[in-house]
Short mmCIF file of C-alpha atoms in Angstrom, two decimals:
data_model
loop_
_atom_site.label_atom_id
_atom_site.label_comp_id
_atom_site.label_asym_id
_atom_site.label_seq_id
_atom_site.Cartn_x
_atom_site.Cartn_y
_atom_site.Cartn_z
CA UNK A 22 32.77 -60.49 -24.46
CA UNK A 23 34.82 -57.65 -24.87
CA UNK A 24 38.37 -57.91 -25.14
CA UNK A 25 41.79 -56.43 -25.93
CA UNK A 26 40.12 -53.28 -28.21
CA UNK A 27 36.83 -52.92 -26.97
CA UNK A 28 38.43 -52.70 -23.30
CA UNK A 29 41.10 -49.74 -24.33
CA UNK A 30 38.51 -47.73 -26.44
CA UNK A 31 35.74 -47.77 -23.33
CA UNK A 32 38.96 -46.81 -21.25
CA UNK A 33 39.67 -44.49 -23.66
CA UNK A 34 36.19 -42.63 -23.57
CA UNK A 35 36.41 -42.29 -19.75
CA UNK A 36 40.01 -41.34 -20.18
CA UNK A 37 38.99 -37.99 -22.10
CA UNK A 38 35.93 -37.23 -19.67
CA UNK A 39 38.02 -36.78 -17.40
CA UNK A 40 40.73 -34.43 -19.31
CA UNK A 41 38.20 -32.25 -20.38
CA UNK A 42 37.43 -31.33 -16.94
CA UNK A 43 40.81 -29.39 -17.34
CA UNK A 44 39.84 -27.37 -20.39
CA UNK A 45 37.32 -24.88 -21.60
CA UNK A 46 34.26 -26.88 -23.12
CA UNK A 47 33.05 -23.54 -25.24
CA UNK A 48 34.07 -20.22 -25.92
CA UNK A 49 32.85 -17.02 -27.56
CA UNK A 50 35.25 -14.07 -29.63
CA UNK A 51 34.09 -10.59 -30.09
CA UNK A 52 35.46 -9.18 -33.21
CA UNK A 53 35.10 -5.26 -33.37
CA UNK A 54 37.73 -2.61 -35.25
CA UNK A 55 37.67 -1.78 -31.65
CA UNK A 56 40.00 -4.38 -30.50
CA UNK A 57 42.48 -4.36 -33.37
CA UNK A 58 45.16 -6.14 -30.64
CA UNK A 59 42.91 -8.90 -30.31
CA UNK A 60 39.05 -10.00 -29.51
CA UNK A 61 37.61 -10.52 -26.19
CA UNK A 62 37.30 -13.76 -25.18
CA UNK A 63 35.15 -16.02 -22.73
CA UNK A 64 36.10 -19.18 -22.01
CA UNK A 65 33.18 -21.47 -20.03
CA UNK A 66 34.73 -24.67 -17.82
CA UNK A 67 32.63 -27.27 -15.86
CA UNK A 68 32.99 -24.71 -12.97
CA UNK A 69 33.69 -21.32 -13.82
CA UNK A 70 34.56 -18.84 -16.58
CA UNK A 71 37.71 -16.91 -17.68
CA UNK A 72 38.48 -14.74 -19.94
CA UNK A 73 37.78 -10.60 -20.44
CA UNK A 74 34.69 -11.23 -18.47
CA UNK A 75 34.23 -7.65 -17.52
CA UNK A 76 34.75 -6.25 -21.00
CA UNK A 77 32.26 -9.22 -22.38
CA UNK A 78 29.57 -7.90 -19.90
CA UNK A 79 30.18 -4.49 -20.79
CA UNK A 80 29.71 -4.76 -24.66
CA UNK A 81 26.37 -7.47 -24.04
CA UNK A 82 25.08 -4.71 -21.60
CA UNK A 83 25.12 -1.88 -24.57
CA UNK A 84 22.90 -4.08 -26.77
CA UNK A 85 20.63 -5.44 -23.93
CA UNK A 86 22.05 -8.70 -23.05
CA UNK A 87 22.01 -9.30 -19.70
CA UNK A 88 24.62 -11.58 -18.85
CA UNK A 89 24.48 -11.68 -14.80
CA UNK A 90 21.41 -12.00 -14.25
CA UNK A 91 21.36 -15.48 -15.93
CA UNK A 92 24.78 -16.26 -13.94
CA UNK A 93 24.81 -13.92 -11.53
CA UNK A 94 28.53 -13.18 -10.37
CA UNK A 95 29.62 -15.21 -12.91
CA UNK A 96 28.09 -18.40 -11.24
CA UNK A 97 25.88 -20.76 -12.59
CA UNK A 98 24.01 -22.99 -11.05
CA UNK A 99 25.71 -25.38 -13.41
CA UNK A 100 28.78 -25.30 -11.85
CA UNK A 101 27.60 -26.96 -9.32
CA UNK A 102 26.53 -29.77 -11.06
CA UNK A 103 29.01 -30.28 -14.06
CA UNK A 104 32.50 -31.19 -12.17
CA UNK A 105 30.82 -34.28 -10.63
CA UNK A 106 28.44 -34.78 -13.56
CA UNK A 107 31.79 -35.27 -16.06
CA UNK A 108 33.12 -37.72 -13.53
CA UNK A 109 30.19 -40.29 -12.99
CA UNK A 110 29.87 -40.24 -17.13
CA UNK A 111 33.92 -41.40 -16.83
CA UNK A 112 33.02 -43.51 -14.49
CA UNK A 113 30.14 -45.69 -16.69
CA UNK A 114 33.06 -45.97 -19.73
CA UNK A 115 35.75 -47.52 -16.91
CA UNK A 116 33.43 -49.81 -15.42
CA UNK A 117 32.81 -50.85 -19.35
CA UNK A 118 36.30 -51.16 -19.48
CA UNK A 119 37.03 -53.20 -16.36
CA UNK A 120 33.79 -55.59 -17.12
CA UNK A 121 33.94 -57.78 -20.46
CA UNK A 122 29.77 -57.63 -21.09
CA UNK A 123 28.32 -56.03 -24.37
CA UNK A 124 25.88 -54.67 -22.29
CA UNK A 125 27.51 -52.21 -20.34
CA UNK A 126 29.74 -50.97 -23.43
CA UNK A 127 25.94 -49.83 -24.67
CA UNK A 128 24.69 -48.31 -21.46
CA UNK A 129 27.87 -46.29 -21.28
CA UNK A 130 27.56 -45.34 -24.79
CA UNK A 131 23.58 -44.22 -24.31
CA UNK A 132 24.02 -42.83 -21.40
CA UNK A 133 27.15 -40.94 -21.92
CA UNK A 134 25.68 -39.91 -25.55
CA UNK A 135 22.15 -38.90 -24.19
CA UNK A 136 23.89 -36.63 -20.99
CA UNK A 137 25.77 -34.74 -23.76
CA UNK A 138 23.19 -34.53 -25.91
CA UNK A 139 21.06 -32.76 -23.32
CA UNK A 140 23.96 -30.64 -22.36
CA UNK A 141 23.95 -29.04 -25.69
CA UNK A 142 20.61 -28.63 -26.24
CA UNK A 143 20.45 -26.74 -22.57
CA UNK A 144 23.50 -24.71 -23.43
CA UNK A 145 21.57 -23.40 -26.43
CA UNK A 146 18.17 -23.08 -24.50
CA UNK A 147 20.86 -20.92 -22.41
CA UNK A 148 22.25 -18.87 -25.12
CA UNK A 149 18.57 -18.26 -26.65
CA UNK A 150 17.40 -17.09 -23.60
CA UNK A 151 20.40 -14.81 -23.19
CA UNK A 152 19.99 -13.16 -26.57
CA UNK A 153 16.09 -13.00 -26.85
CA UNK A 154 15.81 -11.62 -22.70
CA UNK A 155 17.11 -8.04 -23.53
CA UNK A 156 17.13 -5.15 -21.53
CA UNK A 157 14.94 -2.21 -23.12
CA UNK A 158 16.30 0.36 -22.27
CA UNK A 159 19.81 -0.43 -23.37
CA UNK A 160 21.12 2.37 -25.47
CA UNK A 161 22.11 0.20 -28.80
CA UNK A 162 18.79 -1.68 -28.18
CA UNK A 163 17.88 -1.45 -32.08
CA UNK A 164 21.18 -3.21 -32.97
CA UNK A 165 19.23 -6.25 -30.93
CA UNK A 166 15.26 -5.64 -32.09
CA UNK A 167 13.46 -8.70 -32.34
CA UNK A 168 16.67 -10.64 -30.30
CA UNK A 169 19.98 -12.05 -31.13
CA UNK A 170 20.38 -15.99 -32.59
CA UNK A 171 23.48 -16.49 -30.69
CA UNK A 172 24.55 -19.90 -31.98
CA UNK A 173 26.22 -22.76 -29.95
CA UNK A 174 28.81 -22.68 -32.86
CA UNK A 175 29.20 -20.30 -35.77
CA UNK A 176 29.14 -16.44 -35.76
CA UNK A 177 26.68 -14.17 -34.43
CA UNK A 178 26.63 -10.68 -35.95
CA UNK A 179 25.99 -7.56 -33.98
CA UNK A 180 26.44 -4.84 -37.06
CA UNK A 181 28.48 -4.90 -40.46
CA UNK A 182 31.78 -4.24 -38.42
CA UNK A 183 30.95 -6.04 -35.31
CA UNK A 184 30.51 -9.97 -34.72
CA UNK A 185 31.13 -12.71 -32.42
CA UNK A 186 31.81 -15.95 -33.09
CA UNK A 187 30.86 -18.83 -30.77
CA UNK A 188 33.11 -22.29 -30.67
CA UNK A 189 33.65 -25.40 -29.08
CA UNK A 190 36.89 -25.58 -27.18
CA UNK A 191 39.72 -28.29 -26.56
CA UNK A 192 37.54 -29.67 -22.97
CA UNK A 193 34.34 -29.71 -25.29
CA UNK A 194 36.42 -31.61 -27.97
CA UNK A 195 37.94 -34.10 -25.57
CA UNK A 196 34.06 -34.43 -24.19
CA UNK A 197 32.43 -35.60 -27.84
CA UNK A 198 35.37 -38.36 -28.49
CA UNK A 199 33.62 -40.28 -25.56
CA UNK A 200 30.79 -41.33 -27.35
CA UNK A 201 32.57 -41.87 -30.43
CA UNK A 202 35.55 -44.27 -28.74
CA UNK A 203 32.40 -46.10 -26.88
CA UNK A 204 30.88 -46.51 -30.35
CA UNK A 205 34.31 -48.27 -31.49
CA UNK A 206 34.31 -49.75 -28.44
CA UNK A 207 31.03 -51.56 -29.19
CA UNK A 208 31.88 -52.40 -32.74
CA UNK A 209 35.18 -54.27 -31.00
CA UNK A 210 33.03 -56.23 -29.10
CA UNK A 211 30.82 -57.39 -31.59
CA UNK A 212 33.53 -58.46 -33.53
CA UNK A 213 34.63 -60.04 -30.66
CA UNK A 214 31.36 -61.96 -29.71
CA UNK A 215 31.25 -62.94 -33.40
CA UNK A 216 34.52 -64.45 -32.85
#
């Protein structure tokens, strides 16, 4: 059975699910002597982008990467899917909040755990495909020969002077303390069933 602690960390999990729907989940800096004020920056939500978007597509577009034709106007078919995805996974930790069984505390945790797992591993099928799909004729096409490793987090050099780096923001954050609080959550309620 779970009580007092397993109870607030499942409510917990859903709890930050749900904030994260309010913050970017990943972003991306390019870092140039160019932009000695400050790097562009993309920010990606559950349902849109913001950022320097048109300066991000302009600088991908002179080494081949062709950023609108994967999310054309800046929509992905993601965005469709993500701001009701988040809610449902917030919706398995309350329900293993509201319902003292063991059980549930572990189907939130593998289910919750397994959609975010697949998240990332699509978000870096996503960012292969972006920087391995080049444009040929672009005119700095040799700074991208054989494609660009953009990484779901780290940096991704362009030239000596030139990099971007790639990095999970406060939404994406809040997302991966869900599984974490459902995995305390589960340790409370064994405790608890021990007695």
């Amino acid at each position: 059975m779970i009580l007092r602690g397993g109870r607030i960390w499942s409510f917990l999990a859903g709890a930050s699910l749900l904030a994260s729907l309010f913050f970017p989940y990943w972003a991306a800096s390019f870092f140039s002597p160019l932009y000695p004020e400050g790097p562009p920056t993309i920010k990606v939500f559950a349902n849109r982008f913001e950022g320097n978007l048109r300066e991000i597509e302009v600088l991908t577009t002179f080494i081949g990467i062709k950023f609108t034709t994967i999310c054309p106007e800046y929509r992905c078919p993601e965005f469709n899917v993500f701001p009701y995805l988040i809610p449902a996974l917030a919706l398995f930790c309350f329900v293993a909040a509201l319902r003292p069984e063991l059980r549930l505390v572990k189907i939130s945790l593998g289910v919750v755990a397994l959609t975010l797992l697949v998240f990332v591993g699509y978000l870096q099928w996503r960012l292969w495909i972006m920087g391995h799909v080049l444009d040929p004729d672009a005119p700095f096409r040799d700074v991208a020969a054989g494609g660009i490793l953009i990484p779901l987090v780290g940096p991704a050099f362009l030239s000596e002077r030139a990099w971007v780096l790639h990095f999970v923001h406060i939404g994406g954050g809040l997302a991966v303390l869900a599984p974490l609080f459902l995995y305390f959550a589960l340790r409370a309620a064994r405790r608890d069933a021990r007695g």
